XYZ file of C-alpha atoms in Angstrom:
224
model
C -37.305 1.497 -23.720
C -41.028 1.693 -22.833
C -42.007 2.027 -19.167
C -45.627 1.358 -18.245
C -47.022 3.444 -15.370
C -49.801 1.683 -13.471
C -50.274 4.319 -10.749
C -51.750 7.785 -10.831
C -49.216 10.550 -11.553
C -49.305 13.037 -8.679
C -46.322 15.124 -9.721
C -43.393 15.400 -12.037
C -40.054 17.098 -12.402
C -38.120 17.923 -15.551
C -34.469 16.967 -15.212
C -32.032 19.383 -16.772
C -28.262 19.471 -16.737
C -28.290 21.958 -13.843
C -30.703 19.954 -11.689
C -28.770 16.746 -12.358
C -25.498 18.374 -11.286
C -27.195 19.796 -8.185
C -28.525 16.352 -7.272
C -25.042 14.859 -7.643
C -23.566 17.568 -5.422
C -26.208 16.949 -2.758
C -25.437 13.231 -2.874
C -21.690 13.876 -2.521
C -22.291 16.199 0.455
C -24.440 13.542 2.152
C -21.688 10.908 1.938
C -19.793 10.036 5.095
C -16.218 11.325 4.925
C -13.149 10.625 7.031
C -12.397 13.475 9.463
C -10.775 13.916 12.856
C -14.117 14.014 14.702
C -15.554 10.839 13.200
C -16.860 8.593 15.961
C -14.913 5.376 16.485
C -17.114 2.260 16.111
C -17.044 -0.412 18.790
C -15.507 -2.889 16.337
C -12.937 -2.178 13.615
C -11.563 -4.535 10.981
C -7.836 -4.707 10.450
C -4.690 -6.622 9.554
C -1.436 -7.394 11.352
C 1.949 -7.466 9.609
C 5.078 -9.098 11.032
C 8.480 -7.455 10.620
C 11.613 -9.453 11.448
C 14.921 -7.703 10.971
C 18.498 -8.974 11.452
C 19.031 -6.035 13.814
C 16.901 -7.567 16.581
C 16.003 -11.042 17.781
C 12.428 -9.899 18.434
C 9.896 -9.204 15.678
C 7.656 -6.172 15.364
C 3.929 -6.606 14.806
C 2.135 -3.790 12.984
C -1.650 -3.721 13.311
C -3.675 -1.332 11.151
C -7.391 -1.031 11.896
C -9.831 0.343 9.317
C -13.194 2.061 9.460
C -15.945 1.315 6.913
C -17.549 4.478 5.531
C -20.976 4.495 3.821
C -21.424 0.833 4.684
C -23.831 -1.248 2.575
C -24.069 1.423 -0.132
C -22.488 1.752 -3.564
C -20.124 4.335 -2.041
C -18.764 2.009 0.650
C -15.047 2.472 1.247
C -12.503 1.197 3.735
C -10.087 3.708 5.232
C -7.277 3.299 7.818
C -8.213 4.622 11.253
C -5.398 3.696 13.644
C -2.079 1.853 13.826
C -0.364 -0.052 16.636
C 3.187 -1.440 16.762
C 4.093 -4.063 19.364
C 7.294 -5.930 20.185
C 9.091 -7.605 23.077
C 12.042 -5.347 22.265
C 11.610 -2.140 24.297
C 14.694 -0.441 22.833
C 12.674 1.677 20.390
C 9.579 2.099 22.599
C 9.527 5.921 22.729
C 9.875 6.700 19.046
C 7.638 3.775 18.017
C 4.865 5.045 20.308
C 5.283 8.587 18.976
C 5.245 7.323 15.389
C 2.015 5.355 15.868
C 0.251 8.346 17.408
C 1.299 10.677 14.600
C 0.340 8.206 11.858
C -3.024 7.484 13.520
C -3.704 11.231 13.716
C -2.948 11.612 10.005
C -5.268 8.680 9.201
C -8.146 10.234 11.144
C -7.550 13.683 9.681
C -8.893 12.423 6.352
C -7.736 13.117 2.834
C -5.017 11.230 1.003
C -2.693 9.628 3.555
C -0.650 7.774 0.915
C 2.152 10.346 1.163
C 3.120 8.732 4.486
C 4.385 5.688 2.612
C 6.978 7.581 0.574
C 8.054 9.682 3.570
C 8.720 6.603 5.720
C 10.370 4.597 2.928
C 12.834 7.465 2.401
C 14.250 7.224 5.965
C 17.813 5.851 6.056
C 19.531 4.409 9.112
C 23.022 5.988 9.539
C 24.270 2.586 10.743
C 23.236 1.020 7.427
C 20.256 -0.954 6.212
C 19.726 -4.666 5.660
C 18.513 -7.154 3.061
C 15.281 -9.069 3.532
C 14.507 -12.500 2.166
C 14.209 -12.264 -1.609
C 16.961 -9.661 -1.945
C 14.850 -6.603 -1.024
C 16.943 -3.874 0.600
C 15.528 -1.992 3.583
C 17.363 1.259 4.362
C 15.940 1.342 7.911
C 13.376 -0.135 10.281
C 11.200 2.958 9.729
C 11.319 2.310 5.975
C 10.096 -1.257 6.513
C 7.181 0.102 8.541
C 6.448 2.273 5.502
C 6.467 -0.792 3.253
C 4.025 -2.543 5.614
C 1.655 0.439 5.476
C 1.998 0.460 1.680
C 0.990 -3.221 1.545
C -2.074 -2.464 3.653
C -3.140 0.540 1.566
C -2.848 -1.635 -1.546
C -4.941 -4.302 0.177
C -7.815 -1.882 0.879
C -7.576 -0.203 -2.526
C -6.147 3.209 -1.581
C -2.994 2.529 -3.617
C -3.310 0.926 -7.024
C -0.371 -1.453 -7.643
C 1.523 -1.062 -10.898
C 0.973 -4.421 -12.539
C 3.257 -5.578 -15.352
C 1.704 -6.754 -18.571
C 1.959 -10.394 -19.677
C 4.401 -9.290 -22.380
C 6.703 -7.672 -19.780
C 6.553 -10.753 -17.539
C 7.397 -13.019 -20.473
C 10.286 -10.739 -21.508
C 11.787 -10.763 -17.986
C 11.421 -14.541 -17.719
C 13.284 -14.960 -21.011
C 16.021 -12.592 -19.773
C 16.378 -14.630 -16.600
C 16.666 -17.924 -18.478
C 19.321 -16.423 -20.762
C 21.296 -15.087 -17.792
C 21.141 -18.387 -15.895
C 22.191 -20.282 -19.016
C 25.382 -18.184 -19.086
C 26.127 -17.873 -15.361
C 24.388 -20.833 -13.750
C 21.025 -21.255 -12.048
C 19.920 -19.301 -8.975
C 19.885 -22.396 -6.711
C 16.612 -21.640 -4.968
C 17.229 -17.902 -4.614
C 14.642 -15.383 -5.723
C 17.082 -13.832 -8.209
C 20.558 -14.676 -9.592
C 23.430 -14.469 -7.121
C 25.351 -12.026 -9.345
C 22.428 -9.596 -9.493
C 22.963 -6.101 -8.076
C 20.617 -3.707 -6.316
C 17.948 -1.993 -8.416
C 17.583 1.662 -7.453
C 13.891 1.689 -8.421
C 12.445 -1.273 -6.490
C 15.329 -1.718 -3.966
C 15.636 -5.400 -4.893
C 18.874 -7.217 -5.652
C 17.625 -8.294 -9.078
C 19.429 -6.171 -11.693
C 21.607 -8.096 -14.168
C 23.688 -7.206 -17.217
C 22.186 -8.614 -20.410
C 23.115 -7.623 -23.965
C 25.143 -4.721 -22.628
C 22.168 -3.330 -20.675
C 21.381 -3.426 -16.960
C 17.851 -4.817 -16.515
C 15.929 -5.514 -13.304
C 14.316 -8.955 -13.280
C 11.881 -7.833 -10.575
C 10.334 -4.558 -11.796
C 11.618 -4.341 -15.384
C 13.673 -1.178 -14.867
C 16.239 -0.842 -17.658
C 19.209 1.491 -18.013
C 18.649 1.405 -21.776
C 15.102 2.713 -21.505
């Protein structure tokens, strides 16, 4: 590539591997990072997620607000800043308020906050969990809050979803058709009525086909 210079050269600098690395380090240090002392903007963007459980007649509304770092640059990124949980049901007010404050503090601390998702999803209610629409099992209300945060972190790109290939989707669709041909159609349900709970994706979608338990939702197979 030939570059024509029309102006007078007043200086120059030879780029070496060391100077290039130093320039990259300076650029990284100049980037805006998430930390506990970052100033809150007047306006934050966010999303609200509705949780309706069979354990209460009132829904919970989870709002997660995000801050935009390095806005209008190639390094722009969206990071969670605070979380609020609201409901007409005041039964869980104390622990819900405490939970939102702790999670918001972790968000503002910076670093990878994705570990919160697995910690919350692993909480089990001693009274037992419940099934959501579509056959997804929730071990507790706290776990469902974890799933809502996971959905948000996927939405802003902090968690990369594990997408199945077209071949896997086609294989699972064929398995489902075979199963329904033998046991009857699902009658509007997300998965066959005789399906059992998958321990990997917590969805009632695992069926026995060809002597092997296979999940029609995530593809988990007991036969490998």
